[in-house]
PDB file of C-alpha atoms in Angstrom:
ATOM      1  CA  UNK A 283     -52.579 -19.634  11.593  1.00 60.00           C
ATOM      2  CA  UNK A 284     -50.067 -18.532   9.104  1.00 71.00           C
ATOM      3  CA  UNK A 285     -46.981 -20.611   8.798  1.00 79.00           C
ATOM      4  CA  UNK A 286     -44.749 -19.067   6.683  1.00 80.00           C
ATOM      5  CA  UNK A 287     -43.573 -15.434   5.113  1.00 83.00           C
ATOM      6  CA  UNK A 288     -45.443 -14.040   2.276  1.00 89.00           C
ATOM      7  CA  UNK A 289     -43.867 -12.731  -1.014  1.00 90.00           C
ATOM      8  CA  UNK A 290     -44.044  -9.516  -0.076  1.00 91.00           C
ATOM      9  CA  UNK A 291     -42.399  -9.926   3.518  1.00 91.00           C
ATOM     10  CA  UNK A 292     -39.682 -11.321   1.866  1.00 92.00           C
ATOM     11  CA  UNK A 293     -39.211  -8.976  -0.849  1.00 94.00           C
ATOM     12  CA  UNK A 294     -39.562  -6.114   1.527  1.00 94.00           C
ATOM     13  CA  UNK A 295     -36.514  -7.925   3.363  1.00 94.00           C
ATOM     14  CA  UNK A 296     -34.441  -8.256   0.538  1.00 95.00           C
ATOM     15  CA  UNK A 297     -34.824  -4.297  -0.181  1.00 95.00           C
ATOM     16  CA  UNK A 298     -34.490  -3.762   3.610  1.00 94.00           C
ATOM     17  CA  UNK A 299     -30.962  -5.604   2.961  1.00 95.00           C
ATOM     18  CA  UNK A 300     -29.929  -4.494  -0.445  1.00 93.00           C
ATOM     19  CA  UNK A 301     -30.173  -1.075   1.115  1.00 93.00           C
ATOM     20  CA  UNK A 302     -27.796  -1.775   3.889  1.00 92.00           C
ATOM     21  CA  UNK A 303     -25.150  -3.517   2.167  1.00 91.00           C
ATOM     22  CA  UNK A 304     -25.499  -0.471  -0.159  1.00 90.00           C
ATOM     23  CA  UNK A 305     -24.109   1.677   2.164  1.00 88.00           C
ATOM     24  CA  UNK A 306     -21.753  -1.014   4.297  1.00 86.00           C
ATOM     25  CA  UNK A 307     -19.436  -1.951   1.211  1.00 85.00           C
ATOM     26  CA  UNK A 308     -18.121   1.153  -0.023  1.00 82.00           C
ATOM     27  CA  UNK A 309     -17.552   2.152   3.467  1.00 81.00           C
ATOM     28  CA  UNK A 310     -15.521  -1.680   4.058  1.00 80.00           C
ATOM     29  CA  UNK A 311     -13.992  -0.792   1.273  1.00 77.00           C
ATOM     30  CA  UNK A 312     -12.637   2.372   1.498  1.00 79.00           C
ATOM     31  CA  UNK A 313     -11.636   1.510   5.246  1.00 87.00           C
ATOM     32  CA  UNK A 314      -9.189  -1.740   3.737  1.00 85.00           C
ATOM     33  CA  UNK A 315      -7.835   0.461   1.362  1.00 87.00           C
ATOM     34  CA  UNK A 316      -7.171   3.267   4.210  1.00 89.00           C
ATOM     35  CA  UNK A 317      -5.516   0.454   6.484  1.00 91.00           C
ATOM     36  CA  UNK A 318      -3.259  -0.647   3.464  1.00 90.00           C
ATOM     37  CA  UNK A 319      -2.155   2.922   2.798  1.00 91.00           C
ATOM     38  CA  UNK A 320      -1.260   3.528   6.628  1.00 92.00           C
ATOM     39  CA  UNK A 321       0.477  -0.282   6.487  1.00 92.00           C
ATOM     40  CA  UNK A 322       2.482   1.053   3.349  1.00 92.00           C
ATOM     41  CA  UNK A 323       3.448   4.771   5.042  1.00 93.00           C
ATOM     42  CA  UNK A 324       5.032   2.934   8.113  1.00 92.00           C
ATOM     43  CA  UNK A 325       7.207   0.463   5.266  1.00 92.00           C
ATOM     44  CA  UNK A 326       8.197   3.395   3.590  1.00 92.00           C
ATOM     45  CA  UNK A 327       9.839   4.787   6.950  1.00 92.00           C
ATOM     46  CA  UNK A 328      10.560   1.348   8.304  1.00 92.00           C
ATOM     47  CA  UNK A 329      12.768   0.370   4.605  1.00 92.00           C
ATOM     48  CA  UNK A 330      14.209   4.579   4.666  1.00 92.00           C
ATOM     49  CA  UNK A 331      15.613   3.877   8.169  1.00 93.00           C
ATOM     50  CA  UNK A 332      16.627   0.032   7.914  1.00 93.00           C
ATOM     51  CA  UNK A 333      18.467   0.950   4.917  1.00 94.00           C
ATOM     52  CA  UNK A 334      20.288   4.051   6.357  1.00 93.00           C
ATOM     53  CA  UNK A 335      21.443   2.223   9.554  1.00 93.00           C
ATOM     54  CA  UNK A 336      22.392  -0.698   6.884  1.00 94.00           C
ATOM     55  CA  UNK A 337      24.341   1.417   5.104  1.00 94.00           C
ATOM     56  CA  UNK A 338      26.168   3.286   7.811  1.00 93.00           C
ATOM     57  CA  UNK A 339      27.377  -0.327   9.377  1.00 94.00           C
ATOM     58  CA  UNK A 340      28.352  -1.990   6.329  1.00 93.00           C
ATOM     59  CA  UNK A 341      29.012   1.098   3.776  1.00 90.00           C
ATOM     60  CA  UNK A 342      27.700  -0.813   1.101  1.00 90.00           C
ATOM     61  CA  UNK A 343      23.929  -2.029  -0.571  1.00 90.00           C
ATOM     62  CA  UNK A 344      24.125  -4.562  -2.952  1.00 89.00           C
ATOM     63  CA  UNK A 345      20.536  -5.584  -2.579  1.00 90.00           C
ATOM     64  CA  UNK A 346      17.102  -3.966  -0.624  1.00 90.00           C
ATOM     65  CA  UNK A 347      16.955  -7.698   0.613  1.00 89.00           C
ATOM     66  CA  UNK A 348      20.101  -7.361   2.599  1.00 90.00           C
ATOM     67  CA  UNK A 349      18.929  -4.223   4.444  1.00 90.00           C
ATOM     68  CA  UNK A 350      15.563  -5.336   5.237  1.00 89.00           C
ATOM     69  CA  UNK A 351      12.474  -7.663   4.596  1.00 86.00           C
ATOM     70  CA  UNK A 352       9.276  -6.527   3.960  1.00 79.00           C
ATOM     71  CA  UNK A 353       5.860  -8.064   3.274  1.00 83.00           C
ATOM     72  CA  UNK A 354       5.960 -10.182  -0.030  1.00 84.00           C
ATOM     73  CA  UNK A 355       2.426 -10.030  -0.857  1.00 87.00           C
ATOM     74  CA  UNK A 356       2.616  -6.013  -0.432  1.00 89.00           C
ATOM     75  CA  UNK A 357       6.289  -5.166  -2.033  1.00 92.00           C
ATOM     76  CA  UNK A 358       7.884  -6.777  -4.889  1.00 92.00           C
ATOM     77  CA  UNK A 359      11.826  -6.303  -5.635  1.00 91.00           C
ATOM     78  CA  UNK A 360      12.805  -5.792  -9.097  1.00 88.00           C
ATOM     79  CA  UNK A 361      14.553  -8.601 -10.797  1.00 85.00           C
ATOM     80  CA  UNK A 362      16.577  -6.696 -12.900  1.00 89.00           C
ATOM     81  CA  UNK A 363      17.957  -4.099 -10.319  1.00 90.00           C
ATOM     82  CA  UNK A 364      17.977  -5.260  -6.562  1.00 91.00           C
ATOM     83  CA  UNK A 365      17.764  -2.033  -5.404  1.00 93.00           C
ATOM     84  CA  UNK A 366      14.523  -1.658  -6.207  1.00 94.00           C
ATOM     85  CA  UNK A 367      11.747  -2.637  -5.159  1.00 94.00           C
ATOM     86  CA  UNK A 368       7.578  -1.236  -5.783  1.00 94.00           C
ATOM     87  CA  UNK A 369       4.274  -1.732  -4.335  1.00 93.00           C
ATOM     88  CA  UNK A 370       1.604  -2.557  -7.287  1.00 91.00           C
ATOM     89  CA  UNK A 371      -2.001  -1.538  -6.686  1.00 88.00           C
ATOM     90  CA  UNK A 372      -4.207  -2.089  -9.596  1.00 81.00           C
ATOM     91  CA  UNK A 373      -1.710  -4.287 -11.223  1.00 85.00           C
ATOM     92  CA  UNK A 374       0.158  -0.823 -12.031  1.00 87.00           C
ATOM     93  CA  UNK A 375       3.096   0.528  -9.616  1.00 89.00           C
ATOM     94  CA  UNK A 376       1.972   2.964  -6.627  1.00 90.00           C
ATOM     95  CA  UNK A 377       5.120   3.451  -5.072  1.00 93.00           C
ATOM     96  CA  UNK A 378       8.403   3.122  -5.463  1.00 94.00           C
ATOM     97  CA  UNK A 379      11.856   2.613  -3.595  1.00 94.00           C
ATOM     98  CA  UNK A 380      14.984   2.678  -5.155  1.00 94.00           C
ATOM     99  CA  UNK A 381      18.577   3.120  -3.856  1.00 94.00           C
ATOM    100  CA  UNK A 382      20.193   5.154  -6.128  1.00 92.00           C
ATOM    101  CA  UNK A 383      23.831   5.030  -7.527  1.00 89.00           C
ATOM    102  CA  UNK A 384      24.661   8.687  -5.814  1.00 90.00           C
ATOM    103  CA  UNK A 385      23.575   7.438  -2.351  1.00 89.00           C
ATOM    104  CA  UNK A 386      19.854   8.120  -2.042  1.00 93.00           C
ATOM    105  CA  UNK A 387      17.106   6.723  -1.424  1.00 94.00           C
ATOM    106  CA  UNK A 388      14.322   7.611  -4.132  1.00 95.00           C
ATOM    107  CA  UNK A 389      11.038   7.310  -3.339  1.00 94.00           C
ATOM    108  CA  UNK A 390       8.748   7.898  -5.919  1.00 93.00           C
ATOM    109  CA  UNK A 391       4.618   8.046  -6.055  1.00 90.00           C
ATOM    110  CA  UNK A 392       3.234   7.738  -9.057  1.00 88.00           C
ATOM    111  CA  UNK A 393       0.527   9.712 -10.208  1.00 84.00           C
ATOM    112  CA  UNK A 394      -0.668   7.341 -13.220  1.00 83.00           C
ATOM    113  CA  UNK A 395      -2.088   4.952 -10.765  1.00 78.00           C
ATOM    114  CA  UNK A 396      -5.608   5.313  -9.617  1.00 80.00           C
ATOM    115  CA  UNK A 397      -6.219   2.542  -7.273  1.00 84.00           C
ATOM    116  CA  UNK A 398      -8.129   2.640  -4.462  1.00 85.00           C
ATOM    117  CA  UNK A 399      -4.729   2.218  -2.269  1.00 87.00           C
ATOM    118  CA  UNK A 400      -2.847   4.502  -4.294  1.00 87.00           C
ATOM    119  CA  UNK A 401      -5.632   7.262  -3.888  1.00 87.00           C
ATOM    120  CA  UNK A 402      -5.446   6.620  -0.385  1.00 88.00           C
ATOM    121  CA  UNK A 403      -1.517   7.329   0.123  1.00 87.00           C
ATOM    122  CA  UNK A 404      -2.096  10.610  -1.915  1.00 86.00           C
ATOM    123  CA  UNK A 405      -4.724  11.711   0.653  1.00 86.00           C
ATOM    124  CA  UNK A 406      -1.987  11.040   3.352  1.00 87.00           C
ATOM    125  CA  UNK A 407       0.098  13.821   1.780  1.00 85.00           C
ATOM    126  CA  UNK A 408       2.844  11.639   1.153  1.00 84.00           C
ATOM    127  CA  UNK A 409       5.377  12.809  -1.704  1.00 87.00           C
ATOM    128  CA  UNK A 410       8.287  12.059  -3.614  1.00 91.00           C
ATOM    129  CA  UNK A 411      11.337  11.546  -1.807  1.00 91.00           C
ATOM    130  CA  UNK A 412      15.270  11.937  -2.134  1.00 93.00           C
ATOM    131  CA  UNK A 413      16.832  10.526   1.296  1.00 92.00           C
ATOM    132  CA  UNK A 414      19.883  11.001   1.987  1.00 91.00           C
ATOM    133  CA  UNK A 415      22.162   7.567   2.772  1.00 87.00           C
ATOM    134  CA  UNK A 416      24.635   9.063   4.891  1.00 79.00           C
TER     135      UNK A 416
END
């Protein structure tokens, strides 16, 4: 009575698998990246409003930060100019959000970036934007 697999039950496994995983990853893949773009439409809309109704109340922005938080590990604010602040995919900015000085809000895509997220927003159809403050 056999005890054990052979060598070729096992490498017939490991194909069986290889195969599989082939087809399982780029599909987890592309779905995370999909789910990120989605999570990084509804910030886009959630800053544009929180920042309108910020600005009609208080007729000021000195800083995004006053006007709304948003995920840290997703949006970084610029250092230099608090009214700015990106979304980096691929270590490259995807997106950004910018008040401007003649009372907009700026949102610009950038089409340099070809990150799987980034690739993902442009699929949504989403554009640049000039909002309006007021």
């Amino acid at each position: 009575m056999k005890k054990g697999f052979s060598l070729l039950e096992l490498i017939f496994a490991i194909v069986v698998i290889g195969i599989i995983s082939s087809f399982a990853i780029p599909k987890y893949m592309d779905t995370r990246d999909s789910a990120q773009a989605s999570t990084i439409q509804r910030d886009i809309v959630t800053a544009s409003t929180s920042i309108q109704s910020y600005y009609l109340v208080n007729r000021e922005i000195s800083s995004i930060s006053d006007a709304l938080t948003l995920n840290a590990n997703n949006w970084t604010i610029d250092s230099a100019n608090a009214k700015k602040m990106t979304f980096e995919d691929a270590d490259t900015a995807c997106v950004t959000l910018e008040i401007t000085n003649d009372n907009k809000i700026s949102i610009v895509i950038s089409d340099d970036n070809k990150g799987g997220v980034c690739t993902a927003l442009k699929a949504l159809e989403i554009t640049n934007q000039n909002i309006d403050l007021i």
